[in-house]
CSV table of C-alpha atoms and ligand atoms in Angstrom, one decimal:
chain,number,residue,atom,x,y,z
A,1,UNK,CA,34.2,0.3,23.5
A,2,UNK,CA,35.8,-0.3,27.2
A,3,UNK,CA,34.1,-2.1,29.6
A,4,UNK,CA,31.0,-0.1,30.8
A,5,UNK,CA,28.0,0.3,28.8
A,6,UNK,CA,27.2,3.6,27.9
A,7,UNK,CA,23.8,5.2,26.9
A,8,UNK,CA,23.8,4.2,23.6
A,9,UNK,CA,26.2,0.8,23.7
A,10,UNK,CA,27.2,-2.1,25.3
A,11,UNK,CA,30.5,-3.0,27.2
A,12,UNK,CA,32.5,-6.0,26.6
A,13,UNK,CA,31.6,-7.2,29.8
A,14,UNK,CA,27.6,-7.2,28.9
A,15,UNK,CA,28.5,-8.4,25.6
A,16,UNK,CA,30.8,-11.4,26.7
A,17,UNK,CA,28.4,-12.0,29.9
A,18,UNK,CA,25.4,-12.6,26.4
A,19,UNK,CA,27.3,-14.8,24.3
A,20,UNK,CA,29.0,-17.1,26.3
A,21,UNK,CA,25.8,-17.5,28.1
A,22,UNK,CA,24.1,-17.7,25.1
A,23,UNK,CA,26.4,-20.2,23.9
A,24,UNK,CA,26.2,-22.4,27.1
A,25,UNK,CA,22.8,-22.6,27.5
A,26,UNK,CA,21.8,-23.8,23.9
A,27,UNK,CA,24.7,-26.7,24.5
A,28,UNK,CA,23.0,-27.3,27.9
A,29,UNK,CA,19.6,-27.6,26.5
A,30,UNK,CA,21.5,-30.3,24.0
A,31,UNK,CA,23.4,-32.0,26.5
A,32,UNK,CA,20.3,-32.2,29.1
A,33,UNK,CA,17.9,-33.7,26.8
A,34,UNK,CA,20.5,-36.4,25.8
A,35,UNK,CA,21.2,-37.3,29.5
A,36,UNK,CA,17.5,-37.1,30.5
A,37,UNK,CA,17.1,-40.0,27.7
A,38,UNK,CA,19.8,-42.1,29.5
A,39,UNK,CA,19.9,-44.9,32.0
A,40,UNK,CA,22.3,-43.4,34.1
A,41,UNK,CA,25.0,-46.1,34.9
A,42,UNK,CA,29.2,-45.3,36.2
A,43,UNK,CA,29.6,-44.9,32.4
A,44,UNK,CA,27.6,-42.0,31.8
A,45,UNK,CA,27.9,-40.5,35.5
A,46,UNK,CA,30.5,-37.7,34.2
A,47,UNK,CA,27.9,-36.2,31.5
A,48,UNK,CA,25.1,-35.6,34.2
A,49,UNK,CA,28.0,-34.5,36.4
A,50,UNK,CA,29.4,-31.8,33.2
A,51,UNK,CA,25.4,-30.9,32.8
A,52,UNK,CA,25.1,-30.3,36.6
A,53,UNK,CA,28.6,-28.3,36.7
A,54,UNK,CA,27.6,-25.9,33.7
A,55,UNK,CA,24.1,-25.6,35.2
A,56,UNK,CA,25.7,-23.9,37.9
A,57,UNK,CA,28.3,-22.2,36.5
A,58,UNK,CA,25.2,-20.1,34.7
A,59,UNK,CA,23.7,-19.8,37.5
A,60,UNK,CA,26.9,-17.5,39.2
A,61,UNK,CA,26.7,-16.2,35.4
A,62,UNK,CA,23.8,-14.9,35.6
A,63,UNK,CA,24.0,-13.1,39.1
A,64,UNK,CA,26.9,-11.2,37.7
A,65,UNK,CA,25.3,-10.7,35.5
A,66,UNK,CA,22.3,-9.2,37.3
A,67,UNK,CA,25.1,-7.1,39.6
A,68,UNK,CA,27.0,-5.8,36.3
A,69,UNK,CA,24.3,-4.2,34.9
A,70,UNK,CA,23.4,-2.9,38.5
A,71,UNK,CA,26.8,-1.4,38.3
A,72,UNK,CA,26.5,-0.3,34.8
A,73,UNK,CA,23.3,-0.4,33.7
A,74,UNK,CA,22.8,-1.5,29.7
A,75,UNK,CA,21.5,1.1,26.7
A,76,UNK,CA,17.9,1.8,26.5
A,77,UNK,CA,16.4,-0.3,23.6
A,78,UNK,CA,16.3,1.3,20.7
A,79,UNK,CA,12.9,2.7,19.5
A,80,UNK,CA,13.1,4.4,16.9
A,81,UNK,CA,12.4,2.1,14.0
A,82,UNK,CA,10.3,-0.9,15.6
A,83,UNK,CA,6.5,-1.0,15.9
A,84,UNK,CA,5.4,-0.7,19.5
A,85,UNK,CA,3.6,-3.9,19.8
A,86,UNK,CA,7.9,-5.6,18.8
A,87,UNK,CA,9.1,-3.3,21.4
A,88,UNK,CA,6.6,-4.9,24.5
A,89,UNK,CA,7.4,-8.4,23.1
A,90,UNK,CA,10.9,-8.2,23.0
A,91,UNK,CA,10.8,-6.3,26.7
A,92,UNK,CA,8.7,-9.1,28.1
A,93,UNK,CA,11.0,-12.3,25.9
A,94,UNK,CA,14.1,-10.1,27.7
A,95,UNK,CA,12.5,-10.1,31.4
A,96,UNK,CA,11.4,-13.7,31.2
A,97,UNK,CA,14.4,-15.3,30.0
A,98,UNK,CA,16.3,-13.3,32.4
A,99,UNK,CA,13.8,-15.1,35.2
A,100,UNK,CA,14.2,-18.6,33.2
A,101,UNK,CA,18.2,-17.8,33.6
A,102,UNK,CA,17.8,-18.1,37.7
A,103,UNK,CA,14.6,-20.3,38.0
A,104,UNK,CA,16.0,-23.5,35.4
A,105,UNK,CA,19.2,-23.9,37.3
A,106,UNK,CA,17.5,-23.5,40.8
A,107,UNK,CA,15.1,-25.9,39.6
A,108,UNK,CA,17.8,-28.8,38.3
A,109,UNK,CA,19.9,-28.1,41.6
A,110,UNK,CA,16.6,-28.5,44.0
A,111,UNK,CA,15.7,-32.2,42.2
A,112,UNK,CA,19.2,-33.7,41.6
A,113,UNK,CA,19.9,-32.6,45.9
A,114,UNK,CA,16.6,-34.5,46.2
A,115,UNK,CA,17.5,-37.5,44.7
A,116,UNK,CA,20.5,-37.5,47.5
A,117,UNK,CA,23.5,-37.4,45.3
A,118,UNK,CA,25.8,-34.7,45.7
A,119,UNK,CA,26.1,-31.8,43.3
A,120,UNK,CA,29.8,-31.5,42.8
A,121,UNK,CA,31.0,-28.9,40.9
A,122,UNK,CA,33.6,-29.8,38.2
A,123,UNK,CA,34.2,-33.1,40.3
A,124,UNK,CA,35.7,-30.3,43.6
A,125,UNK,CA,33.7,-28.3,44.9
A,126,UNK,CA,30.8,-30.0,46.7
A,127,UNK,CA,27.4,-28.1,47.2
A,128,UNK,CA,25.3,-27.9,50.0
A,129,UNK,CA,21.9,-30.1,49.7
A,130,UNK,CA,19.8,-27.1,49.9
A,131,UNK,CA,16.6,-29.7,50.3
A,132,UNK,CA,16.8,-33.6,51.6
A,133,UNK,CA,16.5,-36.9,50.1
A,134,UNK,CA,12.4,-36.5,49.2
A,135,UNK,CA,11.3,-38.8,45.7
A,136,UNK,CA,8.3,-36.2,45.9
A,137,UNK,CA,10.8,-33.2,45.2
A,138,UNK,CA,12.7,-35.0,42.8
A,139,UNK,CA,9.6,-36.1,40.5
A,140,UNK,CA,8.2,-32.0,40.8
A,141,UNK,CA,11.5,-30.2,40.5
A,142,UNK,CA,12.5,-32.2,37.6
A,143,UNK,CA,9.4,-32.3,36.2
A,144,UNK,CA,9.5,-28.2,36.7
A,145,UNK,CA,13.1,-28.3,35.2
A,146,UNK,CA,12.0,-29.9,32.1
A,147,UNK,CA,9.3,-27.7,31.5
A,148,UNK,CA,11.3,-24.8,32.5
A,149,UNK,CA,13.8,-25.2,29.5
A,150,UNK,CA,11.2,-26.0,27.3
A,151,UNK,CA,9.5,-22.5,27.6
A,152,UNK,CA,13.2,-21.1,27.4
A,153,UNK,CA,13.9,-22.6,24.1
A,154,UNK,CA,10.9,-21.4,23.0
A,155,UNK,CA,11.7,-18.1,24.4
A,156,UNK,CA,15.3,-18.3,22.6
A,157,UNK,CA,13.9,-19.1,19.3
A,158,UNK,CA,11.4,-15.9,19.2
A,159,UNK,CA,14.3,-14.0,20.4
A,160,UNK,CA,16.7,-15.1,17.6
A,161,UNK,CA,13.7,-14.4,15.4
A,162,UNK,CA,13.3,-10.9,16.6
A,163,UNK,CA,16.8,-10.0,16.5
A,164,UNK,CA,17.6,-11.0,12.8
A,165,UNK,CA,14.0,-9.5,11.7
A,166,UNK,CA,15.2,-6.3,13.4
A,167,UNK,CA,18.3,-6.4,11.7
A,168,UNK,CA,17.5,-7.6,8.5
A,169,UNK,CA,13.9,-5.5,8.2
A,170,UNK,CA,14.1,-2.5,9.9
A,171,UNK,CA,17.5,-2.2,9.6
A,172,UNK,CA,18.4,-1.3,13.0
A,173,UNK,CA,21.3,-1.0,15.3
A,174,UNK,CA,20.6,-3.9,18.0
A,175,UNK,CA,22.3,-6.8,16.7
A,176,UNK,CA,25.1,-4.9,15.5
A,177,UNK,CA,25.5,-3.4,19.2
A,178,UNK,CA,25.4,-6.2,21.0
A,179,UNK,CA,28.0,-8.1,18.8
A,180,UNK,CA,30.2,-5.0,18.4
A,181,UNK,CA,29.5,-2.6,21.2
B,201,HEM,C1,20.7,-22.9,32.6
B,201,HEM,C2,20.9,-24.0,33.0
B,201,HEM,C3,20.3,-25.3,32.6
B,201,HEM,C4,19.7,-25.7,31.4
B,201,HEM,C5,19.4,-24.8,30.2
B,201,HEM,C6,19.3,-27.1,31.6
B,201,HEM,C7,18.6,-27.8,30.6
B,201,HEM,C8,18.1,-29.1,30.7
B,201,HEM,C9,17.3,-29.8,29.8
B,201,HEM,C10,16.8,-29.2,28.4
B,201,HEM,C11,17.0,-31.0,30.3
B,201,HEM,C12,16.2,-32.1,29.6
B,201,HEM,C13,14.8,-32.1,30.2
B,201,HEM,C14,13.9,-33.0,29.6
B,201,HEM,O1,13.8,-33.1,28.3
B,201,HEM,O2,13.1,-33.7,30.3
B,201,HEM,C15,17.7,-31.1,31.5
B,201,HEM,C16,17.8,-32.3,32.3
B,201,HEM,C17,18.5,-32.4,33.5
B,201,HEM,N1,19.1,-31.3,34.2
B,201,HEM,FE1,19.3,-29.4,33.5
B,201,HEM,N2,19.6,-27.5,32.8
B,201,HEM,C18,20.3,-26.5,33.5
B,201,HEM,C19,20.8,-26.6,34.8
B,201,HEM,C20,20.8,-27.7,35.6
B,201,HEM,C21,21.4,-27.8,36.9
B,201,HEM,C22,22.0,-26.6,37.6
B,201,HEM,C23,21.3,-29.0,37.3
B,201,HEM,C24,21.7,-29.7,38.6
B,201,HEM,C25,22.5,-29.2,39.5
B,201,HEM,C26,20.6,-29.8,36.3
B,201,HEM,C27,20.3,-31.1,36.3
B,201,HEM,C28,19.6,-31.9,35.3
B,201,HEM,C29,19.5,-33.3,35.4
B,201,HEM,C30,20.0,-34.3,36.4
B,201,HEM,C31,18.7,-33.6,34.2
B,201,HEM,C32,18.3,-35.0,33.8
B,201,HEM,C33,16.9,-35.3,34.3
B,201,HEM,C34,16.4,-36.7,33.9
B,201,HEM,O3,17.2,-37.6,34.2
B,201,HEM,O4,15.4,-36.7,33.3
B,201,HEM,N3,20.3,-28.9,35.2
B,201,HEM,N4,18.4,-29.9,31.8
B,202,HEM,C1,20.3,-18.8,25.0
B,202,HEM,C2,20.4,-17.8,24.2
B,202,HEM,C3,20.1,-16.3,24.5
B,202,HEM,C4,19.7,-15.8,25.7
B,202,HEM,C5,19.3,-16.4,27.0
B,202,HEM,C6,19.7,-14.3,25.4
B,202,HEM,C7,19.3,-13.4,26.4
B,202,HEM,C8,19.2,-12.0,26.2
B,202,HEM,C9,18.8,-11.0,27.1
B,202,HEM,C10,18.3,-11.3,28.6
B,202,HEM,C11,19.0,-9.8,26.5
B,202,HEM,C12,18.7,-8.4,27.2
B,202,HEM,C13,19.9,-7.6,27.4
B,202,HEM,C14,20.8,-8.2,28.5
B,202,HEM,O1,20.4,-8.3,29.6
B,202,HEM,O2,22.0,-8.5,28.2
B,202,HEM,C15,19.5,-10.0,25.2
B,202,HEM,C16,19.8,-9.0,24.3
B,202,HEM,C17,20.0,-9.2,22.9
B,202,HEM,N1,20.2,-10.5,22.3
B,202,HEM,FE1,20.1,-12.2,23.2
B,202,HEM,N2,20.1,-14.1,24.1
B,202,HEM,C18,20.4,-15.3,23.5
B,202,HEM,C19,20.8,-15.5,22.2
B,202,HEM,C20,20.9,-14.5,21.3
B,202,HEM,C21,21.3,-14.8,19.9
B,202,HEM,C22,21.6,-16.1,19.3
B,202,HEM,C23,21.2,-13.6,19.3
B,202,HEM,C24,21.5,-13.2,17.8
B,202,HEM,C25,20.8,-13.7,16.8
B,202,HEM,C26,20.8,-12.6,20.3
B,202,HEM,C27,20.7,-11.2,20.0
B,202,HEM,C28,20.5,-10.3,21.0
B,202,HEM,C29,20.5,-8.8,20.7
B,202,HEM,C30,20.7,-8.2,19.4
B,202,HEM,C31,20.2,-8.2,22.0
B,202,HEM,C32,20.1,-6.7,22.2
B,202,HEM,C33,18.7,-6.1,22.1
B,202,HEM,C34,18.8,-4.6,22.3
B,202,HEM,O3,19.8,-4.0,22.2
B,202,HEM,O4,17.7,-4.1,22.7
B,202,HEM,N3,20.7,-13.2,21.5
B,202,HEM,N4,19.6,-11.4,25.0
């Protein structure tokens, strides 16, 4: 399987793109609800700064990941063995993770600019404050934020559901596509 998805398959690029991300963003939903339990002091600076960093890291993820499957757009699901009803949910889990994957890094960036620390990627690259110093924004963004990843876990775990009932009830190709092409 090259890079492109096909009709029927998925690239490595689609593939790689869903598992690091995958990956990331169940560590992230770890590593945020241990730091948002923390006093932060110079000690523990460096794990909201890796949190922050990550955060948006996935967010560039997921625009490429929105452009690649401009470029090459990824296999109609398959069908053929899955009630309708399955079909809608996973459709509608897909479209609003997919939102969740822009809106809960916009979110964490908004509120930590408001708090009037720089976001500093990887401890070089320093981002814009897209919004001043406001403790109003702060409370609601974070507030949003944590909210926000709640609703995606829960999205994540239906989805993990769905795929291994798939696989393991009807049998069908989905899993096995997206791990091997
Ligand atoms: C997909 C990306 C992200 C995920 C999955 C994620 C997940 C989380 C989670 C689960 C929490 C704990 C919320 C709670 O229990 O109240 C959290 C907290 C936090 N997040 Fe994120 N986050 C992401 C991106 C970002 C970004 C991009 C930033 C900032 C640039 C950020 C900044 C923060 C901060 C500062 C906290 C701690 C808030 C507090 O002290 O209560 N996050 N995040
Ligand atoms: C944070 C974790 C995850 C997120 C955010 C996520 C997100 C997505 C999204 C948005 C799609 C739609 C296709 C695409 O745009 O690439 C997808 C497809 C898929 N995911 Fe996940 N996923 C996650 C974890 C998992 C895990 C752990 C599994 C395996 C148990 C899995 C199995 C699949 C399968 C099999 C498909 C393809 C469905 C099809 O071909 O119709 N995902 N995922």
């Amino acid at each position: 399987m090259g890079a492109r998805n096909t009709a029927s398959g998925y690239g490595w690029v689609s593939r790689l793109l869903h598992w690091v991300m995958a990956l990331a963003i169940l560590g992230m939903i770890g590593l945020g609800t241990v730091i948002s339990r923390m006093e932060p002091s110079f000690a523990n600076l460096w794990l909201f700064g890796l949190h922050k960093s990550i955060g948006i890291s996935l967010l560039f993820a997921a625009l490429l990941r929105l452009v690649w499957h401009r470029v090459s757009p990824p296999p109609a699901p398959l069908t053929d063995r899955i009630p309708v009803w399955q079909q809608r949910a996973a459709r509608l889990v897909h479209r609003t993770m997919y939102l969740l994957l822009f809106i809960v890094p916009v979110t964490g960036w908004v509120a930590s600019a408001a708090t009037g620390i720089d976001v500093v990627l990887f401890g070089r690259i320093t981002l814009p404050a897209i919004v001043p110093p406001s403790e109003r924004l702060d409370q609601t963004f974070f507030a949003a934020h944590s909210i926000l990843t709640k609703i995606l876990a829960g999205l994540v775990v239906l989805h993990v559901a769905g795929a291994l009932h798939r696989h393991m009830v009807h049998h069908d190709h989905s899993l096995r596509r997206m791990i091997f092409g």
